[in-house]
Each structure stands twice: as structure tokens, then as C-alpha cells.
Amino acid sequence: MEAILLVGGQGTRLRPLTISTPKPLLPTAGVPLLEHQLTRARDAGVTRIVFATSYRAEMFTEAFGDGTRLGLEIVYVTEDEPLGTAGAIRNASAALTCADDSPVLILNGDILSGHDISAQIAAHEKDDAAVTLHLTLVDDARRYGSVPTSPDDRVLDFVEKSPNPPTNQVNAGCYVFRRSVIDSIPAGRVVSVEYETFPGLLAKGETICGYVEAAYWLDVGTPAAFVKGVTDLVLGALASPVLTANEHGVLLLDNATVAPTARVGGGTAVGAGASIGADARVESSVLFDGAVIEPGARVIRSVVGAGARVCSAAVLEDCVIGDGATVGPGNELLNGARVWPNVALPATAIRFSPE
Ligand code: GTP
């Protein structure tokens, strides 16, 4: 079976991490974020994947090549200008080889999901649907596309980001399309799957089905969600084919070092060559390769970029530190503060919180 993976977005909400690395390639428990879904798709029977790239397209080729490493055939189709989600799917269809009536799996490159992809494909084939969407259940659907369905799983409406969502079933960003439906999307212009393609298909009376499964699901769009995704993977809350859950609640990659008196836990991932000094505390955080946490520093629910340094007695809570940045001794950064790459904060012991 063939699939299209959408990986052309700019990941603006995750800046500054996405300035140098596209969101789907951010190191996530030791591998690029998209690798968790890619290997799950492979295990569900996908053999060939078209990457729909745009932003920093060359980095995907460098990371995955022809896919041999993962037992997949990977090909790349790059948009000169981003075409939006449906425009990208339409553009990538030029590289599909399957027949008009074949199912094609579409994956967002920034989702972590434990749902049963094989069962979604089987539901699509049983209903002979034009499109079958994975729908997950959330407590508050206002930030999502709410998708009510009939008792026989037919989608009744698409209500994007409404203050009064009709249901807490939401579009989970994983679709099965009949190939011919992809080819009916207008070519060569920006098209949104959520705002244009799905409502248009519904208006034309096409059969669109919902596959509802409330397995683990996370849209890794913000720094807080990124931290949650990594720590959940490390703690085993989401099983991934490329990771064995570890019982200590910490993932230490190659040559990472932790001083014996440091306290590290909560699903923290410590990148290759990163180090944590004596008496430091690192909780539920993500340290990229070569990050340095000096003695006595405290890092909670934060991301520390590649080669960045958190000096002694500095405190980070819910923060993002860009690659190569330095947080001088004694600074206290809280509540979503972000330090841009290679910036050096002096040792002024300031307390900074954007809220
Ligand atoms: P934000 O800028 O923070 O909203 O992130 P994003 O750019 O990733 O956008 P969004 O989360 O809505 O994208 C969902 C998925 O679609 C991600 O995997 C993106 O990489 C991908 N995507 C979004 N827009 C495009 C596009 O124009 N072209 C391609 N090829 N992929 C896209």
C-alpha cells in the first residue's frame, strides 16, 4: 500500500526549534518525530511513501534517503511554494503508482498516535468510502476540527475551530483516500483539506466516513505538546516500534552523562553527548544532543536545544532554549519563555516570565 506524508509546514508555533530543523525532524526520544508514525504505518502494511516536502526539503532526503534503513521505499515531491494540506496531497499524487480505486494513507508528520491504522484502512474498504478520517475524542474540541458522524459512521459535517463544537470527536490528521478522490483536488494552487476538500466532498454527496478510536493521540504543535510527546514515549505511555520503554523514566542517548548527585526523571530524554552536572534537577524535559546542564541548575518541562548551555543555579520552567544559546548563571526563565539560537543571556540573575 502507498502513503503520502505531509511534512512541508514551517512549524511556526515551535520556533525557535524549527528555525534550523523542520518540526517532523525534531529529535523525539532518539529519532526524528515522524519516524514513530512512519514505522507504525509500515507495520500496518504501507510499503511505499511519498514525502510531500516544502520547508527545508533537503533535510528529509538527508535523514531518510530512499527509505531502505526503515524497510520502506521513500520518494520525495517538493512544492516550490507551500500548497497547503490538500494542495500538497494533490501535488504528491504525481508520484503514486497505485490504481485509481486503491486506498492511499495520508499522514500528518507532526502527530503521535497509537490508533490502529490497519483497522482504519479495513473500515474504509468495508464502507467503500471516498475518504475515511481517524477521529479521536478530546475534552475540549474548540481548538480542533469537530466532526459529527451518524450511527453508521457517515460524516455529517466539518466544523473547524468553533466556540460551540457539535461533538468532541475531532479530526486526528490521518486519512485514507481513494486515489481517484486525490486526483480530483484542484492542482497547482493552495488548497486546505480541512476547509475546502472535506466540506466540498460532503456537499457533492461523496461517502466520507469517520473511524473513531480514542487511543493515545497528540498533535505535536507547541513546545508543551512536544515535551509531552517525548516524555510519554520515554515513559511508555505511547508504544513506538523504534523505542523500548525504559523502567527508569529517563532516556540516555549515546555518551550522555549524568552526575551521580543529579536528579533526573519524568520521561526526560538526554541527547547524545549531553551532560547533567552535580546536584542539577531535570524533570520531564528534552535535552538535545550536546546540551549542557551545569551543576545546581533546575530544568522542568523544558526543551534545551543542541549544544545549548544552562549555567549553574539557573532555573527553567516550561521554556525553550534554542540551539547553541547560553542561559547565564542564576537566570530564572518561566512560563513559555523562549531564547533564540546562539543568544547568550548574561549572568544577571534576572527573572523573566512572558505572562
Ligand atoms: P504551525 O506553523 O505551527 O501551524 O505548524 P505547521 O506548519 O506544521 O502546520 P500544521 O500543524 O497545520 O500542519 C499539519 C501537517 O501538515 C504538518 O505535518 C505539516 O508539515 C504539514 N503541512 C502544512 N502545510 C503544508 C504545506 O503547505 N505543504 C506540505 N507539503 N505540508 C504541509
Tab-separated table of N, CA, C and O and ligand atoms in Angstrom, residues 6-13 23-24 52-53 79 82-85 88 108-110, ligand 1:
chain	number	residue	atom	x	y	z
A	6	LEU	N	2.666	14.308	4.966
A	6	LEU	CA	2.717	15.771	4.846
A	6	LEU	C	3.766	16.337	5.791
A	6	LEU	O	3.605	16.269	7.016
A	7	VAL	N	4.831	16.872	5.223
A	7	VAL	CA	5.914	17.374	6.079
A	7	VAL	C	6.449	18.730	5.608
A	7	VAL	O	7.599	19.064	5.866
A	8	GLY	N	5.597	19.513	4.946
A	8	GLY	CA	6.092	20.764	4.368
A	8	GLY	C	5.829	22.013	5.191
A	8	GLY	O	6.182	23.110	4.772
A	9	GLY	N	5.223	21.855	6.370
A	9	GLY	CA	4.857	23.042	7.161
A	9	GLY	C	6.072	23.713	7.792
A	9	GLY	O	7.141	23.109	7.919
A	10	GLN	N	5.891	24.960	8.197
A	10	GLN	CA	7.001	25.737	8.774
A	10	GLN	C	7.124	25.546	10.282
A	10	GLN	O	8.128	25.933	10.869
A	11	GLY	N	6.085	25.005	10.908
A	11	GLY	CA	6.159	24.748	12.349
A	11	GLY	C	6.379	26.017	13.151
A	11	GLY	O	7.169	26.054	14.090
A	12	THR	N	5.623	27.078	12.812
A	12	THR	CA	5.876	28.386	13.443
A	12	THR	C	5.670	28.364	14.955
A	12	THR	O	6.388	29.040	15.690
A	13	ARG	N	4.718	27.547	15.414
A	13	ARG	CA	4.438	27.548	16.860
A	13	ARG	C	5.566	26.918	17.669
A	13	ARG	O	5.619	27.082	18.879
A	23	LYS	N	9.729	20.731	11.932
A	23	LYS	CA	9.069	20.048	13.070
A	23	LYS	C	9.090	18.521	12.947
A	23	LYS	O	9.425	17.829	13.917
A	24	PRO	N	8.754	17.945	11.760
A	24	PRO	CA	8.713	16.478	11.705
A	24	PRO	C	10.079	15.817	11.902
A	24	PRO	O	10.164	14.616	12.103
A	52	ALA	N	5.647	14.659	1.054
A	52	ALA	CA	5.278	15.948	0.457
A	52	ALA	C	6.039	17.028	1.211
A	52	ALA	O	5.668	17.402	2.331
A	53	THR	N	7.141	17.498	0.629
A	53	THR	CA	8.032	18.422	1.333
A	53	THR	C	7.917	19.835	0.768
A	53	THR	O	7.463	20.045	-0.351
A	79	GLU	N	7.223	21.003	-3.071
A	79	GLU	CA	6.486	22.171	-3.567
A	79	GLU	C	7.425	23.382	-3.584
A	79	GLU	O	8.109	23.623	-2.595
A	82	PRO	N	4.597	26.438	-0.625
A	82	PRO	CA	3.714	25.520	0.090
A	82	PRO	C	2.283	25.576	-0.466
A	82	PRO	O	1.743	26.667	-0.688
A	83	LEU	N	1.688	24.416	-0.710
A	83	LEU	CA	0.374	24.354	-1.351
A	83	LEU	C	-0.753	24.073	-0.363
A	83	LEU	O	-1.887	23.838	-0.781
A	84	GLY	N	-0.443	24.093	0.952
A	84	GLY	CA	-1.478	23.751	1.940
A	84	GLY	C	-1.649	22.240	1.982
A	84	GLY	O	-1.080	21.511	1.170
A	85	THR	N	-2.451	21.777	2.934
A	85	THR	CA	-2.525	20.328	3.160
A	85	THR	C	-3.072	19.567	1.941
A	85	THR	O	-2.446	18.602	1.476
A	88	ALA	N	-0.873	19.931	-1.209
A	88	ALA	CA	0.319	19.078	-1.110
A	88	ALA	C	-0.015	17.626	-1.426
A	88	ALA	O	0.753	16.929	-2.090
A	108	ASN	N	-0.186	13.153	8.712
A	108	ASN	CA	0.466	14.408	9.083
A	108	ASN	C	1.784	14.058	9.755
A	108	ASN	O	1.837	13.125	10.555
A	109	GLY	N	2.822	14.828	9.469
A	109	GLY	CA	4.139	14.496	10.008
A	109	GLY	C	4.354	14.926	11.434
A	109	GLY	O	5.437	14.746	11.983
A	110	ASP	N	3.341	15.491	12.067
A	110	ASP	CA	3.540	16.031	13.418
A	110	ASP	C	2.549	15.450	14.420
A	110	ASP	O	2.255	16.075	15.425
B	1	GTP	P1	2.394	25.735	12.515
B	1	GTP	O1	3.066	26.728	11.590
B	1	GTP	O2	2.974	25.827	13.893
B	1	GTP	O3	0.901	25.789	12.483
B	1	GTP	O4	2.798	24.228	12.034
B	1	GTP	P2	2.716	23.547	10.585
B	1	GTP	O5	3.373	24.420	9.581
B	1	GTP	O6	3.315	22.174	10.711
B	1	GTP	O7	1.173	23.452	10.251
B	1	GTP	P3	0.124	22.340	10.671
B	1	GTP	O8	0.409	21.878	12.060
B	1	GTP	O9	-1.230	22.826	10.387
B	1	GTP	O10	0.460	21.175	9.613
B	1	GTP	C1	-0.029	19.854	9.726
B	1	GTP	C2	0.880	18.946	8.892
B	1	GTP	O11	0.792	19.304	7.504
B	1	GTP	C3	2.338	19.051	9.267
B	1	GTP	O12	2.905	17.753	9.169
B	1	GTP	C4	2.922	19.996	8.225
B	1	GTP	O13	4.295	19.702	7.955
B	1	GTP	C5	2.057	19.690	7.005
B	1	GTP	N1	1.831	20.869	6.143
B	1	GTP	C6	1.181	22.015	6.488
B	1	GTP	N2	1.135	22.859	5.426
B	1	GTP	C7	1.754	22.216	4.401
B	1	GTP	C8	2.029	22.573	3.040
B	1	GTP	O14	1.704	23.659	2.547
B	1	GTP	N3	2.717	21.653	2.266
B	1	GTP	C9	3.101	20.442	2.772
B	1	GTP	N4	3.756	19.606	1.973
B	1	GTP	N5	2.858	20.076	4.056
B	1	GTP	C10	2.195	20.955	4.852
